[in-house]
Coordinates of C-alpha atoms in Angstrom, one line a residue:
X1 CA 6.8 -7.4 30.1
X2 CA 3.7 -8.3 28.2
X3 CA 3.9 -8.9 24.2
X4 CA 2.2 -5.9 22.5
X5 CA 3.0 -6.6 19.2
X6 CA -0.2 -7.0 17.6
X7 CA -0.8 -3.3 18.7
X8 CA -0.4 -1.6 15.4
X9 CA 2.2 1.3 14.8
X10 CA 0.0 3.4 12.6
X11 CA -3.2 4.5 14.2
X12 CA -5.0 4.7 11.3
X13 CA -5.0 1.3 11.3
X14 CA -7.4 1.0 14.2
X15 CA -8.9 4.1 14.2
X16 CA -10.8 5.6 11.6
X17 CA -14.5 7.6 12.2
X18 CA -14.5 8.5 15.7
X19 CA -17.3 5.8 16.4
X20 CA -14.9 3.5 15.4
X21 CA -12.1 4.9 17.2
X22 CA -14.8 5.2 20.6
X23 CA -14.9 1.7 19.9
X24 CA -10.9 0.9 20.0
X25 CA -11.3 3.1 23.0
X26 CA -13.5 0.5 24.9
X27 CA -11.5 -1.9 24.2
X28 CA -8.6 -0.7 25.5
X29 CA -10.2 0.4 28.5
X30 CA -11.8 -3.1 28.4
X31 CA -8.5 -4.7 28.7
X32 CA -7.5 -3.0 31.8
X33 CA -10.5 -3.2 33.5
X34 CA -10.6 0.5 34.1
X35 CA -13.9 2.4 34.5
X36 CA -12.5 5.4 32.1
X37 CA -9.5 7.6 31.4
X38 CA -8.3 10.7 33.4
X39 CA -6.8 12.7 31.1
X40 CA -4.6 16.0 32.4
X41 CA -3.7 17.3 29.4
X42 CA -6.2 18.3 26.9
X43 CA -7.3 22.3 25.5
X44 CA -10.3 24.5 25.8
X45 CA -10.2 27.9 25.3
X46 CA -11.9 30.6 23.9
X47 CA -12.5 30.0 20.2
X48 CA -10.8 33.0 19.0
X49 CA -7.8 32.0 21.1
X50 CA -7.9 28.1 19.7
X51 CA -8.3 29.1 16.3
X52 CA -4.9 31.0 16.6
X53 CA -3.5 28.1 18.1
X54 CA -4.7 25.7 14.7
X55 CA -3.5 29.2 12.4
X56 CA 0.0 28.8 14.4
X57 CA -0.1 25.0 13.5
X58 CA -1.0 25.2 10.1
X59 CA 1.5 28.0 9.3
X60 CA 4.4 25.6 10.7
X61 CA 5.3 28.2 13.1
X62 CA 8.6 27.8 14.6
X63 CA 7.7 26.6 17.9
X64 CA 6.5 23.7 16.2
X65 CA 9.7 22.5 15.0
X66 CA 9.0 23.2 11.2
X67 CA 6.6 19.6 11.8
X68 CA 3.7 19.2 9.3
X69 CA 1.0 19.2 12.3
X70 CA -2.7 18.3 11.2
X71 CA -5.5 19.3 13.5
X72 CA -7.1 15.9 13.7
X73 CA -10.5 17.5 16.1
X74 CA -11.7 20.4 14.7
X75 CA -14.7 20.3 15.5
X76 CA -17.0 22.9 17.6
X77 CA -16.8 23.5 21.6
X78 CA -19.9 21.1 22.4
X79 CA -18.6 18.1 20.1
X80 CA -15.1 17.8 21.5
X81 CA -16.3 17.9 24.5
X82 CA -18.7 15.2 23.7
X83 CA -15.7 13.0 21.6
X84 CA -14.1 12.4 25.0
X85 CA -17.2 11.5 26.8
X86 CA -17.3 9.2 24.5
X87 CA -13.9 8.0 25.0
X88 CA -14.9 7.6 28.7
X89 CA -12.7 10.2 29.6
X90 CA -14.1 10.8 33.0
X91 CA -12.1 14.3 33.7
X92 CA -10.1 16.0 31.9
X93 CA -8.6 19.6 31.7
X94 CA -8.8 22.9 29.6
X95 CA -5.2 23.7 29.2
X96 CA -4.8 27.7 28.2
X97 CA -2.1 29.9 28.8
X98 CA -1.1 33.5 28.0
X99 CA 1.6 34.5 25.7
X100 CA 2.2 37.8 27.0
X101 CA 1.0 40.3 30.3
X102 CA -2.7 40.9 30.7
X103 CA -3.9 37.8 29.2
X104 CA -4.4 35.6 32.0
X105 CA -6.6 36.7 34.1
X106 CA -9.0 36.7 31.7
X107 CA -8.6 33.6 30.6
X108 CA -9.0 32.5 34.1
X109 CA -12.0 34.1 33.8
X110 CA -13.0 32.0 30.7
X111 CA -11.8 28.6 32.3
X112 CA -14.2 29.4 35.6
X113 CA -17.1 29.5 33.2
X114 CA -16.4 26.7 31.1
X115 CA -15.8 24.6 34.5
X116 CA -19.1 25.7 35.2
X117 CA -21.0 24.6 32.8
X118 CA -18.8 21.6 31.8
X119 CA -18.8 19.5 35.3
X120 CA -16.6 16.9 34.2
X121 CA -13.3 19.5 33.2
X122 CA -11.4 19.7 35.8
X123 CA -11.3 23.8 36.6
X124 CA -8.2 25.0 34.8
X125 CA -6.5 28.5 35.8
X126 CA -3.1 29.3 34.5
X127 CA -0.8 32.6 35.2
X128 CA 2.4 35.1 33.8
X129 CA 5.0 36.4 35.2
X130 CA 3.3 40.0 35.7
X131 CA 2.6 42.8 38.8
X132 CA -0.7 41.2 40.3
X133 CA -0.3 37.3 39.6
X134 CA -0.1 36.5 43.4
X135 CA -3.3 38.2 43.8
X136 CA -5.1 36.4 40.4
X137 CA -4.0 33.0 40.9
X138 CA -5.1 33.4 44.9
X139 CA -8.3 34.5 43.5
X140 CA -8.1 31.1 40.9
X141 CA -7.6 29.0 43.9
X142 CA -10.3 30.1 46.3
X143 CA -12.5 30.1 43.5
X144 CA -12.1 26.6 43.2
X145 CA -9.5 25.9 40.6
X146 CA -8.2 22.1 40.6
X147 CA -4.9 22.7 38.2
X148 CA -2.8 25.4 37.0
X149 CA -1.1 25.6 33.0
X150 CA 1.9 27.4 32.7
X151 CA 3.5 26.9 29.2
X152 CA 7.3 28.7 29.6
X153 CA 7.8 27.6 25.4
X154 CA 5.2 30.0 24.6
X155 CA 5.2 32.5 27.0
X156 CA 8.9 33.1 26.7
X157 CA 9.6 33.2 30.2
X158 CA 11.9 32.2 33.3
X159 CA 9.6 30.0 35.2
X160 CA 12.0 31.2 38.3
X161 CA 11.0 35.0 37.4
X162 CA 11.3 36.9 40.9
X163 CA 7.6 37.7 40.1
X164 CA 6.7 34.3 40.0
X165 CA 7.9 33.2 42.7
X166 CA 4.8 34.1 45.5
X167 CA 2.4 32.5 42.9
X168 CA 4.1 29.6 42.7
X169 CA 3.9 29.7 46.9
X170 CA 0.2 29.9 47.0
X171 CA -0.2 26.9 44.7
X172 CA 2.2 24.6 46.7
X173 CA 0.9 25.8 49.7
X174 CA -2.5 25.1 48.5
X175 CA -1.5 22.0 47.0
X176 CA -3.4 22.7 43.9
X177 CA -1.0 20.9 40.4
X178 CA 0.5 22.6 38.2
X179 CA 0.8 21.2 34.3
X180 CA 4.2 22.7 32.9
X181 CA 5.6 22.7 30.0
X182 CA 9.1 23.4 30.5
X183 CA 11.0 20.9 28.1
X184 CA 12.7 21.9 25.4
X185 CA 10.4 20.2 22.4
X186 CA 9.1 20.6 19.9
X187 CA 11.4 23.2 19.7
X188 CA 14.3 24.9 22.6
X189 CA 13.2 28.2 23.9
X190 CA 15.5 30.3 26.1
X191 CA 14.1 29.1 29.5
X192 CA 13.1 25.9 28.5
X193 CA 15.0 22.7 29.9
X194 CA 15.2 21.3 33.3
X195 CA 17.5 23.9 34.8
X196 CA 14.7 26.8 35.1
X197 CA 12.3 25.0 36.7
X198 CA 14.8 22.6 39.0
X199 CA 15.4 26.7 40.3
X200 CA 12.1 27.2 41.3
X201 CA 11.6 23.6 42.9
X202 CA 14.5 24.4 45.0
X203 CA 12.4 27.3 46.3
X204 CA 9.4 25.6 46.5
X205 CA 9.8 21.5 46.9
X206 CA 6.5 20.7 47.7
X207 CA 5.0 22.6 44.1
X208 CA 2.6 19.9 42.8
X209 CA 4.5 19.8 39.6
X210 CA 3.2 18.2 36.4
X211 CA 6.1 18.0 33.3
X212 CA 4.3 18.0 30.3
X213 CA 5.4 15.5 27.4
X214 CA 7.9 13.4 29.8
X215 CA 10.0 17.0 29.0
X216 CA 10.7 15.9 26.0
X217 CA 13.3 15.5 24.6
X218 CA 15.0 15.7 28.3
X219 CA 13.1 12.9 29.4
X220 CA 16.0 11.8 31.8
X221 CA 16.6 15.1 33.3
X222 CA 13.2 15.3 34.3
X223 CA 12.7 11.6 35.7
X224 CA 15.8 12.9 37.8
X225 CA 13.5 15.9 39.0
X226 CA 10.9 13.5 39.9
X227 CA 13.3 10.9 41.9
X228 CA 14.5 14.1 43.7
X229 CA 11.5 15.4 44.2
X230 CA 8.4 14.3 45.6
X231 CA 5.7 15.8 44.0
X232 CA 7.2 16.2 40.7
X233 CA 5.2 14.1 37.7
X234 CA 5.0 13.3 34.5
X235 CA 2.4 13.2 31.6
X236 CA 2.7 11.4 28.9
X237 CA 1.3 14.1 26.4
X238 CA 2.6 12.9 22.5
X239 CA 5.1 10.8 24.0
X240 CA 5.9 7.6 22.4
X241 CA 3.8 8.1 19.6
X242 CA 4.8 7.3 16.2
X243 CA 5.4 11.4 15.8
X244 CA 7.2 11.8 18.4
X245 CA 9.4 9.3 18.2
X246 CA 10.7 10.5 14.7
X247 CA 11.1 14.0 16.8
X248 CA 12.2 13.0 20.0
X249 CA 12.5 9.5 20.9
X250 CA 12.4 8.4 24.2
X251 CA 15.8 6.3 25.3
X252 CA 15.0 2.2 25.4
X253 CA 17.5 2.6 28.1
X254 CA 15.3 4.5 30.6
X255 CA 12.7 2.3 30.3
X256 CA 13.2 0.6 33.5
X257 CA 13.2 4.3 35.0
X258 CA 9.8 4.3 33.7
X259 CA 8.4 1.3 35.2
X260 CA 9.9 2.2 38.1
X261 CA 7.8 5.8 38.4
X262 CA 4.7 4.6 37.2
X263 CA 2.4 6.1 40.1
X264 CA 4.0 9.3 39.0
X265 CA 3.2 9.5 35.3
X266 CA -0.2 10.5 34.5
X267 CA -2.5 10.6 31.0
X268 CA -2.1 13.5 28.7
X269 CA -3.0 13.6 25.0
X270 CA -2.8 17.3 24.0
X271 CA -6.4 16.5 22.6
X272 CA -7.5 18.3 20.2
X273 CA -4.5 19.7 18.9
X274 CA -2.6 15.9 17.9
X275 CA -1.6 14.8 14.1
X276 CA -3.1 11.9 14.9
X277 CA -6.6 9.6 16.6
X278 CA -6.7 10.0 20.1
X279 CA -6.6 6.2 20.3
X280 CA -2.9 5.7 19.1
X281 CA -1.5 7.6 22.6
X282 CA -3.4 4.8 24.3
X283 CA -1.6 1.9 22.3
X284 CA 1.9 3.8 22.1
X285 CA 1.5 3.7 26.3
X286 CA 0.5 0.2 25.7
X287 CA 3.3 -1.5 23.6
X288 CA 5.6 -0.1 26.3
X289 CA 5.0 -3.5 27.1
X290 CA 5.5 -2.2 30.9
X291 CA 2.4 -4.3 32.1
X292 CA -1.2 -4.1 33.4
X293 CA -1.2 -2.5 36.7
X294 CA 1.2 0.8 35.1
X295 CA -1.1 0.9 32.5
X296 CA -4.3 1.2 34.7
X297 CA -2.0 3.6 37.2
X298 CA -0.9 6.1 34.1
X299 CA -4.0 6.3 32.3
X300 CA -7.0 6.4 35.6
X301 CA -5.9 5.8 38.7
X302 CA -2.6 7.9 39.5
X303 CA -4.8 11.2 38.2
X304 CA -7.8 9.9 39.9
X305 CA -5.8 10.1 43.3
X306 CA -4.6 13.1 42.9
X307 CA -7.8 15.0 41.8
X308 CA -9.7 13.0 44.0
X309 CA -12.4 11.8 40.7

């Protein structure tokens, strides 16, 4: 394992105007050798809907874990969009998801037109447990979309709901991924943890399954789901940065288990919601100290396979 010491552990350090930190970007890209980042894990939505999300954060809501959680990208549609062009993100994602019935269609709605007119997002449809999701997320899929968000924290829901279940059918059989958040962090939520969703796996093996944050903080549990599994994965969403590390932090123990599924974890940043430059999810990957080729796998080429970008 390569000597990453001289990576710093604040990001500040390295990362300061967002030129700057574009910079540090290209570096780190330089490094590798890699001709961008995929990331599968980053949010646009409908402004009204995002500003609720940076309300929620600012408040300390209790899904948060009671976390002091500074918006570090505020800015407008058009400029985030353009911060991780800059980057050389060369896809990326507009995570949404509903927190209760009737939302998601439209949302799906939203996502379709934001795809449209933003070729390099990757089009995004996501889906409740509700009378007519079969029929909306069949209607996501032959419309073209790539990836599915379901977030069971916020929506407050069994992910192996009976009404569910024919949804999560078309997207397996359709092969299209679905990003998940089904751990229990920030903070535990009735139906989060691996049991819910190792339910609806059993139902449904070959569901294109993306964990969001490793599953923090059962990052072992879920590993397990992706040994047993085959197209379980992982994204590395906050994980091993300095913030979540003092929340949740992952077990030196497992690192080997790590290494060893490294064309299974993908990019994810949770950009623009993080506490923190977009650069420092980049170095916490890199002073893993888990080499070269799982770096290049986890942060382009594992997500470029699977989207086919």
């Amino acid at each position: 394992m390569g000597d990453h010491s001289d990576v710093p552990a604040d990001p500040t350090g390295t990362a300061g105007p967002p030129r700057a930190e574009a910079d540090e970007v290209r570096r780190f890209r330089g490094r590798l050798g890699l001709p961008g980042l995929v990331d599968v894990h980053t949010h646009f939505m409908p402004e009204s809907v995002l500003r609720k999300v940076w309300g929620y954060f600012d408040a300390l809501g209790p899904l948060t874990g009671g976390l002091e959680w500074p918006i570090t990208y505020r800015q407008e549609e058009a400029e985030r969009a353009a911060i991780l062009r800059e980057f050389g993100v060369r896809a990326f994602t507009s995570m949404l998801y509903p927190h209760k019935p009737g939302m998601a269609r439209w949302l799906n709605g939203w996502a379709a037109d934001f795809a449209r007119r933003t070729p390099d997002c990757l089009h995004t449809a996501t889906l409740f447990p509700e009378p007519g999701v079969e029929a909306y997320v069949r209607e996501a899929v032959e419309a073209g979309a790539r990836v599915f968000k379901a977030h069971v924290q916020v929506g407050a829901y069994d992910p192996a709901d009976e009404l569910l279940d024919p949804a999560w059918g078309v997207l397996a059989e359709a092969g299209v991924p679905v990003v998940i958040h089904c751990g229990s962090g920030p903070a535990p939520g009735e139906h989060t943890g691996p049991g819910p969703i190792a339910r609806v796996l059993a139902r449904h093996p070959r569901l294109r399954l993306v964990v969001a944050h490793m599953g923090m903080p059962e990052y072992e549990e879920f590993l397990d789901l992706a040994e047993w599994y085959g197209e379980v994965r992982l994204d590395t969403t906050m994980a091993f940065t300095d913030f979540a590390e003092k929340l949740a932090p992952f077990p030196p123990g497992a690192l080997s288990r790590l290494a060893d599924a490294g064309d299974r974890i993908l990019l994810g940043s949770d950009f623009p919601n993080i506490p923190y430059p977009y650069v420092h999810q980049l170095h916490a990957l890199e002073r893993l100290g888990l080499g070269e080729d799982w770096l290049r796998a986890v942060c382009h080429d594992n997500a470029a396979e699977l989207f086919g970008v």
